[in-house]
């Protein structure tokens, strides 16, 4: 009993004396929380018009910033969306209720020039994940494991400067499908 009590006392003393940093930060946090100085207004999703609107106010000096205080850019957009229940990047899983066919493919929305989709077969999880690539030029792809067909639906901005990301205007690498006779497509 004596041993136990003294061990606790030593542990307490060590915790208090050997970590002045810890003590200070706890005290500081408590004070700040009480004071809550005039907090800068956080723009809501509707108020975001330009890139500059996606820069957070930052944390008050001496405090640890929260995500909403320090996040910028797309991360900030995503957080603002979540706060209002808007799924900015459409993170829902793909339609797994049926097998995609060439006539009726599984649609994959994309805001960029290319999109990856992970196929696990039909029914879902019947094979290991196989990553398939779709591009705006070649939107349809077919899983080599199960034959599921996916098609990319471009939902990004209408006018994109294609050359800005492709300075040498490189062509997409050829695949076996480039050599399939048109009548077999
Ligand atoms: Zn598959």
Short mmCIF file of N, CA and C and ligand atoms in Angstrom, two decimals:
data_model
loop_
_atom_site.label_atom_id
_atom_site.label_comp_id
_atom_site.label_asym_id
_atom_site.label_seq_id
_atom_site.Cartn_x
_atom_site.Cartn_y
_atom_site.Cartn_z
N UNK A 1 0.84 -1.20 0.00
CA UNK A 1 0.00 0.00 0.00
C UNK A 1 0.87 1.24 0.00
N UNK A 2 1.86 1.22 0.95
CA UNK A 2 2.77 2.36 1.05
C UNK A 2 3.52 2.52 -0.28
N UNK A 3 3.95 1.39 -0.78
CA UNK A 3 4.71 1.41 -2.02
C UNK A 3 3.88 2.02 -3.14
N UNK A 4 2.66 1.55 -3.22
CA UNK A 4 1.79 2.05 -4.28
C UNK A 4 1.61 3.56 -4.21
N UNK A 5 1.30 4.02 -2.99
CA UNK A 5 1.01 5.44 -2.83
C UNK A 5 2.23 6.29 -3.20
N UNK A 6 3.39 5.83 -2.72
CA UNK A 6 4.58 6.63 -3.01
C UNK A 6 4.88 6.62 -4.50
N UNK A 7 4.61 5.52 -5.16
CA UNK A 7 4.86 5.46 -6.61
C UNK A 7 3.99 6.47 -7.33
N UNK A 8 2.75 6.56 -6.91
CA UNK A 8 1.84 7.53 -7.53
C UNK A 8 2.34 8.95 -7.29
N UNK A 9 2.79 9.20 -6.06
CA UNK A 9 3.27 10.54 -5.74
C UNK A 9 4.47 10.90 -6.59
N UNK A 10 5.39 9.95 -6.75
CA UNK A 10 6.57 10.22 -7.58
C UNK A 10 6.15 10.49 -9.01
N UNK A 11 5.23 9.68 -9.49
CA UNK A 11 4.79 9.85 -10.87
C UNK A 11 4.18 11.23 -11.06
N UNK A 12 3.41 11.66 -10.11
CA UNK A 12 2.79 12.98 -10.20
C UNK A 12 3.83 14.08 -10.23
N UNK A 13 4.82 13.93 -9.30
CA UNK A 13 5.84 14.96 -9.20
C UNK A 13 6.61 15.05 -10.52
N UNK A 14 6.92 13.89 -11.07
CA UNK A 14 7.67 13.86 -12.32
C UNK A 14 6.86 14.52 -13.42
N UNK A 15 5.58 14.19 -13.48
CA UNK A 15 4.73 14.72 -14.55
C UNK A 15 4.68 16.24 -14.49
N UNK A 16 4.63 16.77 -13.28
CA UNK A 16 4.49 18.22 -13.13
C UNK A 16 5.81 18.94 -13.34
N UNK A 17 6.88 18.39 -12.69
CA UNK A 17 8.13 19.15 -12.72
C UNK A 17 8.89 18.97 -14.02
N UNK A 18 8.82 17.79 -14.62
CA UNK A 18 9.70 17.55 -15.75
C UNK A 18 9.09 18.04 -17.07
N UNK A 19 7.88 18.51 -17.06
CA UNK A 19 7.31 18.94 -18.33
C UNK A 19 6.71 20.35 -18.24
N UNK A 20 7.58 21.32 -18.09
CA UNK A 20 7.07 22.69 -18.03
C UNK A 20 6.34 23.08 -19.33
N UNK A 21 6.77 22.49 -20.43
CA UNK A 21 6.13 22.80 -21.73
C UNK A 21 4.66 22.40 -21.69
N UNK A 22 4.45 21.17 -21.18
CA UNK A 22 3.10 20.63 -21.12
C UNK A 22 2.22 21.52 -20.25
N UNK A 23 2.79 21.90 -19.08
CA UNK A 23 2.02 22.72 -18.16
C UNK A 23 1.62 24.04 -18.84
N UNK A 24 2.59 24.62 -19.51
CA UNK A 24 2.34 25.94 -20.09
C UNK A 24 1.26 25.84 -21.18
N UNK A 25 1.37 24.80 -22.01
CA UNK A 25 0.42 24.75 -23.13
C UNK A 25 -1.00 24.49 -22.62
N UNK A 26 -1.12 23.73 -21.57
CA UNK A 26 -2.46 23.49 -21.02
C UNK A 26 -3.03 24.80 -20.47
N UNK A 27 -2.18 25.52 -19.73
CA UNK A 27 -2.64 26.79 -19.16
C UNK A 27 -3.06 27.75 -20.28
N UNK A 28 -2.23 27.83 -21.31
CA UNK A 28 -2.50 28.76 -22.40
C UNK A 28 -3.83 28.42 -23.07
N UNK A 29 -4.01 27.13 -23.35
CA UNK A 29 -5.23 26.72 -24.02
C UNK A 29 -6.46 27.13 -23.22
N UNK A 30 -6.38 26.93 -21.90
CA UNK A 30 -7.53 27.24 -21.05
C UNK A 30 -7.85 28.72 -21.12
N UNK A 31 -6.81 29.53 -21.08
CA UNK A 31 -7.03 30.98 -21.12
C UNK A 31 -7.66 31.40 -22.44
N UNK A 32 -7.10 30.88 -23.52
CA UNK A 32 -7.61 31.27 -24.84
C UNK A 32 -9.07 30.88 -25.00
N UNK A 33 -9.38 29.70 -24.49
CA UNK A 33 -10.75 29.23 -24.68
C UNK A 33 -11.73 30.14 -23.94
N UNK A 34 -11.27 30.63 -22.77
CA UNK A 34 -12.13 31.53 -22.01
C UNK A 34 -12.32 32.85 -22.75
N UNK A 35 -11.22 33.36 -23.27
CA UNK A 35 -11.26 34.70 -23.85
C UNK A 35 -12.04 34.73 -25.16
N UNK A 36 -11.75 33.80 -26.07
CA UNK A 36 -12.29 33.79 -27.43
C UNK A 36 -12.32 35.21 -28.01
N UNK A 37 -11.16 35.68 -28.47
CA UNK A 37 -11.12 37.01 -29.06
C UNK A 37 -11.96 37.04 -30.34
N UNK A 38 -12.26 38.22 -30.82
CA UNK A 38 -13.11 38.34 -32.01
C UNK A 38 -12.58 37.45 -33.12
N UNK A 39 -13.22 36.32 -33.28
CA UNK A 39 -12.74 35.34 -34.26
C UNK A 39 -13.05 35.81 -35.68
N UNK A 40 -12.06 35.67 -36.59
CA UNK A 40 -12.35 36.05 -37.97
C UNK A 40 -13.46 35.18 -38.54
N UNK A 41 -14.29 35.78 -39.37
CA UNK A 41 -15.43 35.05 -39.90
C UNK A 41 -14.96 34.00 -40.90
N UNK A 42 -15.54 32.83 -40.81
CA UNK A 42 -15.19 31.76 -41.74
C UNK A 42 -16.22 31.76 -42.86
N UNK A 43 -15.73 31.87 -44.10
CA UNK A 43 -16.64 31.93 -45.24
C UNK A 43 -17.35 30.60 -45.44
N UNK A 44 -18.62 30.68 -45.77
CA UNK A 44 -19.37 29.45 -46.02
C UNK A 44 -19.20 29.05 -47.48
N UNK A 45 -19.69 27.88 -47.79
CA UNK A 45 -19.52 27.33 -49.14
C UNK A 45 -20.06 28.28 -50.20
N UNK A 46 -21.17 28.93 -49.91
CA UNK A 46 -21.79 29.83 -50.89
C UNK A 46 -20.95 31.07 -51.15
N UNK A 47 -20.17 31.45 -50.16
CA UNK A 47 -19.39 32.68 -50.28
C UNK A 47 -18.07 32.47 -51.03
N UNK A 48 -17.78 31.22 -51.38
CA UNK A 48 -16.52 30.94 -52.08
C UNK A 48 -16.70 31.27 -53.57
N UNK A 49 -15.97 32.28 -54.03
CA UNK A 49 -16.05 32.68 -55.44
C UNK A 49 -14.71 32.54 -56.16
N UNK A 50 -13.64 32.83 -55.47
CA UNK A 50 -12.32 32.79 -56.10
C UNK A 50 -11.37 31.93 -55.27
N UNK A 51 -10.16 31.74 -55.82
CA UNK A 51 -9.14 30.97 -55.10
C UNK A 51 -8.81 31.60 -53.75
N UNK A 52 -8.83 32.94 -53.71
CA UNK A 52 -8.45 33.64 -52.47
C UNK A 52 -9.43 33.34 -51.34
N UNK A 53 -10.69 33.03 -51.72
CA UNK A 53 -11.69 32.72 -50.69
C UNK A 53 -11.39 31.40 -50.01
N UNK A 54 -10.50 30.62 -50.60
CA UNK A 54 -10.20 29.30 -50.03
C UNK A 54 -8.94 29.33 -49.17
N UNK A 55 -8.67 30.48 -48.58
CA UNK A 55 -7.56 30.59 -47.64
C UNK A 55 -8.16 30.86 -46.27
N UNK A 56 -7.84 30.01 -45.29
CA UNK A 56 -8.42 30.14 -43.97
C UNK A 56 -7.86 31.32 -43.20
N UNK A 57 -8.52 31.70 -42.12
CA UNK A 57 -8.07 32.84 -41.33
C UNK A 57 -6.81 32.54 -40.53
N UNK A 58 -6.47 31.26 -40.36
CA UNK A 58 -5.32 30.90 -39.53
C UNK A 58 -5.72 30.88 -38.06
N UNK A 59 -4.81 30.38 -37.24
CA UNK A 59 -5.11 30.25 -35.82
C UNK A 59 -4.68 31.51 -35.07
N UNK A 60 -5.34 31.77 -33.95
CA UNK A 60 -4.92 32.87 -33.08
C UNK A 60 -3.54 32.53 -32.54
N UNK A 61 -2.69 33.55 -32.32
CA UNK A 61 -1.33 33.28 -31.83
C UNK A 61 -1.36 32.45 -30.56
N UNK A 62 -0.47 31.46 -30.50
CA UNK A 62 -0.37 30.65 -29.29
C UNK A 62 -1.34 29.50 -29.23
N UNK A 63 -2.17 29.33 -30.25
CA UNK A 63 -3.10 28.20 -30.23
C UNK A 63 -2.75 27.24 -31.35
N UNK A 64 -3.25 26.03 -31.22
CA UNK A 64 -3.05 25.03 -32.26
C UNK A 64 -4.17 25.19 -33.28
N UNK A 65 -3.82 25.38 -34.55
CA UNK A 65 -4.89 25.60 -35.54
C UNK A 65 -5.75 24.37 -35.76
N UNK A 66 -7.01 24.59 -35.97
CA UNK A 66 -7.91 23.50 -36.34
C UNK A 66 -7.91 23.40 -37.86
N UNK A 67 -8.49 22.34 -38.38
CA UNK A 67 -8.55 22.17 -39.83
C UNK A 67 -9.25 23.34 -40.50
N UNK A 68 -10.35 23.77 -39.93
CA UNK A 68 -11.13 24.83 -40.58
C UNK A 68 -10.37 26.15 -40.54
N UNK A 69 -9.45 26.29 -39.57
CA UNK A 69 -8.67 27.53 -39.50
C UNK A 69 -7.53 27.55 -40.50
N UNK A 70 -6.91 26.40 -40.72
CA UNK A 70 -5.69 26.43 -41.52
C UNK A 70 -5.80 25.79 -42.90
N UNK A 71 -6.83 25.00 -43.17
CA UNK A 71 -6.91 24.32 -44.46
C UNK A 71 -7.08 25.34 -45.58
N UNK A 72 -6.45 25.06 -46.72
CA UNK A 72 -6.58 25.95 -47.88
C UNK A 72 -6.97 25.12 -49.11
N UNK A 73 -7.34 25.83 -50.17
CA UNK A 73 -7.57 25.20 -51.46
C UNK A 73 -8.67 24.15 -51.45
N UNK A 74 -8.42 23.07 -52.20
CA UNK A 74 -9.43 22.03 -52.37
C UNK A 74 -9.78 21.37 -51.04
N UNK A 75 -8.78 21.25 -50.16
CA UNK A 75 -9.05 20.64 -48.85
C UNK A 75 -10.07 21.49 -48.09
N UNK A 76 -9.90 22.83 -48.19
CA UNK A 76 -10.83 23.73 -47.52
C UNK A 76 -12.23 23.61 -48.12
N UNK A 77 -12.27 23.53 -49.45
CA UNK A 77 -13.56 23.38 -50.13
C UNK A 77 -14.27 22.12 -49.65
N UNK A 78 -13.51 21.04 -49.51
CA UNK A 78 -14.10 19.78 -49.07
C UNK A 78 -14.63 19.90 -47.64
N UNK A 79 -13.86 20.53 -46.77
CA UNK A 79 -14.30 20.68 -45.36
C UNK A 79 -15.55 21.55 -45.29
N UNK A 80 -15.55 22.67 -46.03
CA UNK A 80 -16.72 23.55 -46.02
C UNK A 80 -17.95 22.80 -46.52
N UNK A 81 -17.74 21.96 -47.54
CA UNK A 81 -18.85 21.16 -48.06
C UNK A 81 -19.37 20.20 -47.00
N UNK A 82 -18.45 19.52 -46.33
CA UNK A 82 -18.86 18.55 -45.30
C UNK A 82 -19.66 19.23 -44.20
N UNK A 83 -19.27 20.46 -43.85
CA UNK A 83 -19.98 21.17 -42.77
C UNK A 83 -21.42 21.45 -43.16
N UNK A 84 -21.70 21.49 -44.48
CA UNK A 84 -23.07 21.76 -44.92
C UNK A 84 -23.71 20.53 -45.55
N UNK A 85 -23.03 19.40 -45.42
CA UNK A 85 -23.61 18.17 -45.95
C UNK A 85 -23.50 18.04 -47.45
N UNK A 86 -22.55 18.78 -48.06
CA UNK A 86 -22.37 18.69 -49.51
C UNK A 86 -21.13 17.85 -49.80
N UNK A 87 -21.29 16.80 -50.59
CA UNK A 87 -20.19 15.91 -50.93
C UNK A 87 -19.49 16.47 -52.17
N UNK A 88 -18.53 17.36 -51.93
CA UNK A 88 -17.90 18.13 -53.02
C UNK A 88 -17.28 17.22 -54.08
N UNK A 89 -16.57 16.17 -53.64
CA UNK A 89 -15.84 15.34 -54.59
C UNK A 89 -16.60 14.07 -54.96
N UNK A 90 -17.85 13.99 -54.58
CA UNK A 90 -18.69 12.83 -54.93
C UNK A 90 -17.95 11.52 -54.62
N UNK A 91 -17.82 11.24 -53.33
CA UNK A 91 -17.04 10.08 -52.90
C UNK A 91 -17.87 8.81 -52.79
N UNK A 92 -19.09 8.87 -53.32
CA UNK A 92 -19.91 7.65 -53.26
C UNK A 92 -19.25 6.53 -54.06
N UNK A 93 -19.42 5.29 -53.61
CA UNK A 93 -18.86 4.19 -54.41
C UNK A 93 -19.61 4.06 -55.74
N UNK A 94 -18.94 3.42 -56.70
CA UNK A 94 -19.57 3.24 -58.01
C UNK A 94 -20.75 2.28 -57.92
N UNK A 95 -21.61 2.35 -58.92
CA UNK A 95 -22.77 1.47 -59.00
C UNK A 95 -22.30 0.01 -59.07
N UNK A 96 -22.65 -0.77 -58.06
CA UNK A 96 -22.24 -2.18 -58.03
C UNK A 96 -23.46 -3.10 -58.08
N UNK A 97 -24.59 -2.54 -58.54
CA UNK A 97 -25.82 -3.34 -58.54
C UNK A 97 -25.94 -4.19 -59.80
N UNK A 98 -25.04 -3.97 -60.75
CA UNK A 98 -25.14 -4.71 -62.01
C UNK A 98 -23.76 -4.76 -62.66
N UNK A 99 -23.65 -5.56 -63.72
CA UNK A 99 -22.41 -5.61 -64.47
C UNK A 99 -22.49 -4.60 -65.62
N UNK A 100 -21.48 -3.78 -65.77
CA UNK A 100 -21.47 -2.81 -66.86
C UNK A 100 -21.23 -3.49 -68.19
N UNK A 101 -21.95 -3.06 -69.21
CA UNK A 101 -21.75 -3.61 -70.56
C UNK A 101 -21.39 -2.47 -71.49
N UNK A 102 -20.95 -2.80 -72.70
CA UNK A 102 -20.61 -1.75 -73.67
C UNK A 102 -21.83 -0.89 -73.97
N UNK A 103 -23.02 -1.53 -74.02
CA UNK A 103 -24.25 -0.78 -74.30
C UNK A 103 -24.67 0.06 -73.10
N UNK A 104 -24.42 -0.47 -71.90
CA UNK A 104 -24.88 0.19 -70.69
C UNK A 104 -23.77 0.14 -69.63
N UNK A 105 -22.72 0.96 -69.83
CA UNK A 105 -21.57 0.88 -68.92
C UNK A 105 -21.86 1.50 -67.55
N UNK A 106 -21.02 1.15 -66.59
CA UNK A 106 -21.06 1.81 -65.28
C UNK A 106 -20.44 3.20 -65.47
N UNK A 107 -21.19 4.24 -65.13
CA UNK A 107 -20.70 5.59 -65.36
C UNK A 107 -19.80 6.04 -64.20
N UNK A 108 -18.71 6.71 -64.57
CA UNK A 108 -17.75 7.22 -63.58
C UNK A 108 -17.57 8.71 -63.83
N UNK A 109 -18.02 9.53 -62.89
CA UNK A 109 -17.89 10.97 -63.09
C UNK A 109 -16.46 11.42 -62.82
N UNK A 110 -16.00 12.38 -63.62
CA UNK A 110 -14.64 12.88 -63.44
C UNK A 110 -14.57 14.35 -63.77
N UNK A 111 -13.87 15.10 -62.94
CA UNK A 111 -13.70 16.53 -63.19
C UNK A 111 -12.35 16.80 -63.84
N UNK A 112 -11.58 15.75 -64.09
CA UNK A 112 -10.25 15.93 -64.65
C UNK A 112 -10.11 15.26 -66.00
N UNK A 113 -8.91 15.32 -66.55
CA UNK A 113 -8.65 14.78 -67.87
C UNK A 113 -8.66 13.26 -67.86
N UNK A 114 -8.29 12.68 -66.75
CA UNK A 114 -8.32 11.22 -66.67
C UNK A 114 -8.81 10.79 -65.30
N UNK A 115 -9.26 9.55 -65.23
CA UNK A 115 -9.87 9.05 -64.00
C UNK A 115 -9.51 7.59 -63.83
N UNK A 116 -9.24 7.20 -62.59
CA UNK A 116 -8.99 5.79 -62.29
C UNK A 116 -10.19 5.22 -61.57
N UNK A 117 -10.50 3.98 -61.87
CA UNK A 117 -11.60 3.31 -61.17
C UNK A 117 -11.11 1.93 -60.78
N UNK A 118 -11.41 1.54 -59.55
CA UNK A 118 -11.01 0.23 -59.07
C UNK A 118 -12.15 -0.75 -59.23
N UNK A 119 -11.93 -1.81 -60.02
CA UNK A 119 -12.97 -2.81 -60.23
C UNK A 119 -12.71 -4.00 -59.30
N UNK A 120 -13.76 -4.45 -58.62
CA UNK A 120 -13.63 -5.65 -57.79
C UNK A 120 -14.58 -6.74 -58.29
N UNK A 121 -15.07 -6.56 -59.51
CA UNK A 121 -15.89 -7.59 -60.13
C UNK A 121 -17.36 -7.44 -59.82
N UNK A 122 -18.13 -8.34 -60.41
CA UNK A 122 -19.56 -8.39 -60.11
C UNK A 122 -19.96 -9.83 -59.83
N UNK A 123 -20.58 -10.12 -58.68
CA UNK A 123 -20.88 -9.19 -57.57
C UNK A 123 -19.61 -8.58 -56.98
N UNK A 124 -19.76 -7.41 -56.35
CA UNK A 124 -18.61 -6.69 -55.81
C UNK A 124 -17.76 -7.59 -54.93
N UNK A 125 -16.43 -7.38 -54.98
CA UNK A 125 -15.45 -8.13 -54.18
C UNK A 125 -15.28 -9.56 -54.65
N UNK A 126 -15.64 -9.86 -55.89
CA UNK A 126 -15.43 -11.22 -56.37
C UNK A 126 -14.04 -11.38 -57.02
N UNK A 127 -13.32 -10.30 -57.21
CA UNK A 127 -11.89 -10.43 -57.55
C UNK A 127 -11.11 -9.29 -56.90
N UNK A 128 -9.78 -9.42 -56.89
CA UNK A 128 -8.95 -8.37 -56.29
C UNK A 128 -9.14 -7.07 -57.05
N UNK A 129 -8.83 -5.96 -56.39
CA UNK A 129 -9.02 -4.66 -57.05
C UNK A 129 -8.12 -4.55 -58.26
N UNK A 130 -8.71 -4.18 -59.37
CA UNK A 130 -7.96 -3.95 -60.59
C UNK A 130 -8.21 -2.51 -60.99
N UNK A 131 -7.12 -1.76 -61.12
CA UNK A 131 -7.29 -0.32 -61.41
C UNK A 131 -7.33 -0.08 -62.90
N UNK A 132 -8.37 0.61 -63.33
CA UNK A 132 -8.58 0.87 -64.75
C UNK A 132 -8.47 2.37 -64.99
N UNK A 133 -7.94 2.73 -66.13
CA UNK A 133 -7.74 4.14 -66.46
C UNK A 133 -8.68 4.56 -67.57
N UNK A 134 -9.32 5.70 -67.38
CA UNK A 134 -10.14 6.28 -68.44
C UNK A 134 -9.67 7.70 -68.70
N UNK A 135 -9.72 8.13 -69.92
CA UNK A 135 -9.35 9.51 -70.25
C UNK A 135 -10.47 10.14 -71.05
N UNK A 136 -10.39 11.44 -71.27
CA UNK A 136 -11.44 12.09 -72.06
C UNK A 136 -11.41 11.58 -73.49
N UNK A 137 -10.21 11.31 -73.99
CA UNK A 137 -10.09 10.82 -75.37
C UNK A 137 -10.56 9.37 -75.47
N UNK A 138 -10.33 8.60 -74.40
CA UNK A 138 -10.69 7.18 -74.42
C UNK A 138 -11.49 6.88 -73.15
N UNK A 139 -12.78 7.25 -73.15
CA UNK A 139 -13.55 7.20 -71.91
C UNK A 139 -14.01 5.80 -71.50
N UNK A 140 -14.04 4.86 -72.46
CA UNK A 140 -14.58 3.54 -72.12
C UNK A 140 -13.44 2.57 -71.81
N UNK A 141 -13.59 1.80 -70.74
CA UNK A 141 -12.60 0.80 -70.42
C UNK A 141 -13.31 -0.46 -69.92
N UNK A 142 -12.60 -1.57 -70.05
CA UNK A 142 -13.21 -2.84 -69.67
C UNK A 142 -12.25 -3.60 -68.78
N UNK A 143 -12.78 -4.16 -67.70
CA UNK A 143 -11.94 -4.91 -66.76
C UNK A 143 -11.50 -6.21 -67.41
N UNK A 144 -10.20 -6.48 -67.39
CA UNK A 144 -9.68 -7.70 -68.01
C UNK A 144 -9.99 -8.92 -67.16
N UNK A 145 -10.40 -8.73 -65.92
CA UNK A 145 -10.66 -9.85 -65.02
C UNK A 145 -12.11 -10.33 -65.15
N UNK A 146 -13.05 -9.40 -65.17
CA UNK A 146 -14.47 -9.79 -65.12
C UNK A 146 -15.29 -9.23 -66.29
N UNK A 147 -14.70 -8.36 -67.09
CA UNK A 147 -15.42 -7.85 -68.25
C UNK A 147 -16.33 -6.68 -67.97
N UNK A 148 -16.36 -6.22 -66.75
CA UNK A 148 -17.16 -5.06 -66.39
C UNK A 148 -16.72 -3.86 -67.24
N UNK A 149 -17.69 -3.11 -67.77
CA UNK A 149 -17.37 -1.96 -68.62
C UNK A 149 -17.67 -0.67 -67.86
N UNK A 150 -16.71 0.24 -67.89
CA UNK A 150 -16.85 1.55 -67.23
C UNK A 150 -16.71 2.64 -68.27
N UNK A 151 -17.42 3.73 -68.02
CA UNK A 151 -17.30 4.87 -68.93
C UNK A 151 -17.17 6.14 -68.13
N UNK A 152 -16.18 6.93 -68.50
CA UNK A 152 -15.97 8.20 -67.79
C UNK A 152 -16.89 9.26 -68.35
N UNK A 153 -17.55 9.94 -67.41
CA UNK A 153 -18.41 11.07 -67.79
C UNK A 153 -17.71 12.33 -67.30
N UNK A 154 -17.29 13.16 -68.24
CA UNK A 154 -16.54 14.35 -67.86
C UNK A 154 -17.48 15.42 -67.33
N UNK A 155 -17.22 15.90 -66.11
CA UNK A 155 -18.08 16.91 -65.50
C UNK A 155 -17.27 18.14 -65.08
N UNK A 156 -16.04 18.25 -65.62
CA UNK A 156 -15.16 19.36 -65.25
C UNK A 156 -15.48 20.62 -66.05
N UNK A 157 -14.64 21.63 -65.91
CA UNK A 157 -14.85 22.89 -66.63
C UNK A 157 -14.82 22.66 -68.15
N UNK A 158 -15.62 23.47 -68.87
CA UNK A 158 -15.73 23.27 -70.32
C UNK A 158 -14.46 23.63 -71.07
N UNK A 159 -13.89 24.77 -70.68
CA UNK A 159 -12.71 25.21 -71.42
C UNK A 159 -11.47 25.01 -70.59
N UNK A 160 -10.71 24.00 -70.95
CA UNK A 160 -9.47 23.72 -70.25
C UNK A 160 -8.33 23.86 -71.25
N UNK A 161 -7.28 24.54 -70.80
CA UNK A 161 -6.11 24.69 -71.66
C UNK A 161 -5.32 23.38 -71.63
N UNK A 162 -5.54 22.54 -72.62
CA UNK A 162 -4.92 21.21 -72.62
C UNK A 162 -3.41 21.28 -72.64
N UNK A 163 -2.89 22.36 -73.22
CA UNK A 163 -1.44 22.39 -73.39
C UNK A 163 -0.69 22.75 -72.12
N UNK A 164 -1.44 23.33 -71.15
CA UNK A 164 -0.76 23.76 -69.94
C UNK A 164 -0.20 22.57 -69.17
N UNK A 165 -0.87 21.43 -69.24
CA UNK A 165 -0.38 20.27 -68.49
C UNK A 165 0.41 19.31 -69.37
N UNK A 166 0.47 19.61 -70.64
CA UNK A 166 1.09 18.69 -71.58
C UNK A 166 1.94 19.51 -72.55
N UNK A 167 3.07 20.05 -72.04
CA UNK A 167 3.83 21.03 -72.83
C UNK A 167 4.34 20.46 -74.15
N UNK A 168 4.60 19.17 -74.19
CA UNK A 168 5.14 18.60 -75.43
C UNK A 168 4.05 17.97 -76.28
N UNK A 169 2.81 18.15 -75.83
CA UNK A 169 1.66 17.63 -76.57
C UNK A 169 1.83 16.14 -76.86
N UNK A 170 2.16 15.39 -75.84
CA UNK A 170 2.43 13.96 -76.02
C UNK A 170 1.14 13.20 -76.25
N UNK A 171 1.23 12.23 -77.14
CA UNK A 171 0.07 11.38 -77.40
C UNK A 171 -0.03 10.31 -76.33
N UNK A 172 -1.24 9.86 -76.07
CA UNK A 172 -1.40 8.76 -75.12
C UNK A 172 -0.71 7.52 -75.69
N UNK A 173 -0.07 6.71 -74.84
CA UNK A 173 0.60 5.53 -75.35
C UNK A 173 -0.39 4.58 -76.01
N UNK A 174 0.06 3.90 -77.06
CA UNK A 174 -0.81 2.97 -77.78
C UNK A 174 -1.10 1.74 -76.93
N UNK A 175 -2.28 1.22 -77.09
CA UNK A 175 -2.62 -0.03 -76.41
C UNK A 175 -3.11 -1.02 -77.46
N UNK A 176 -3.41 -2.21 -77.05
CA UNK A 176 -3.84 -3.25 -77.98
C UNK A 176 -5.11 -2.81 -78.71
N UNK A 177 -5.92 -1.96 -78.03
CA UNK A 177 -7.18 -1.56 -78.66
C UNK A 177 -6.96 -0.68 -79.88
N UNK A 178 -5.75 -0.07 -79.99
CA UNK A 178 -5.47 0.75 -81.16
C UNK A 178 -5.30 -0.12 -82.41
N UNK A 179 -5.05 -1.38 -82.23
CA UNK A 179 -4.80 -2.27 -83.38
C UNK A 179 -5.97 -3.21 -83.66
N UNK A 180 -7.07 -3.03 -82.94
CA UNK A 180 -8.26 -3.85 -83.20
C UNK A 180 -8.97 -3.29 -84.42
N UNK A 181 -9.31 -4.16 -85.34
CA UNK A 181 -10.02 -3.71 -86.54
C UNK A 181 -11.36 -3.08 -86.14
N UNK A 182 -11.74 -1.99 -86.81
CA UNK A 182 -12.98 -1.30 -86.45
C UNK A 182 -14.19 -2.23 -86.41
N UNK A 183 -14.23 -3.23 -87.34
CA UNK A 183 -15.41 -4.10 -87.36
C UNK A 183 -15.52 -4.99 -86.12
N UNK A 184 -14.41 -5.10 -85.36
CA UNK A 184 -14.45 -5.93 -84.16
C UNK A 184 -14.73 -5.14 -82.89
N UNK A 185 -14.87 -3.83 -83.04
CA UNK A 185 -15.07 -2.99 -81.85
C UNK A 185 -16.43 -3.20 -81.26
ZN1 LIG B 1 -13.45 -6.50 -62.76
#
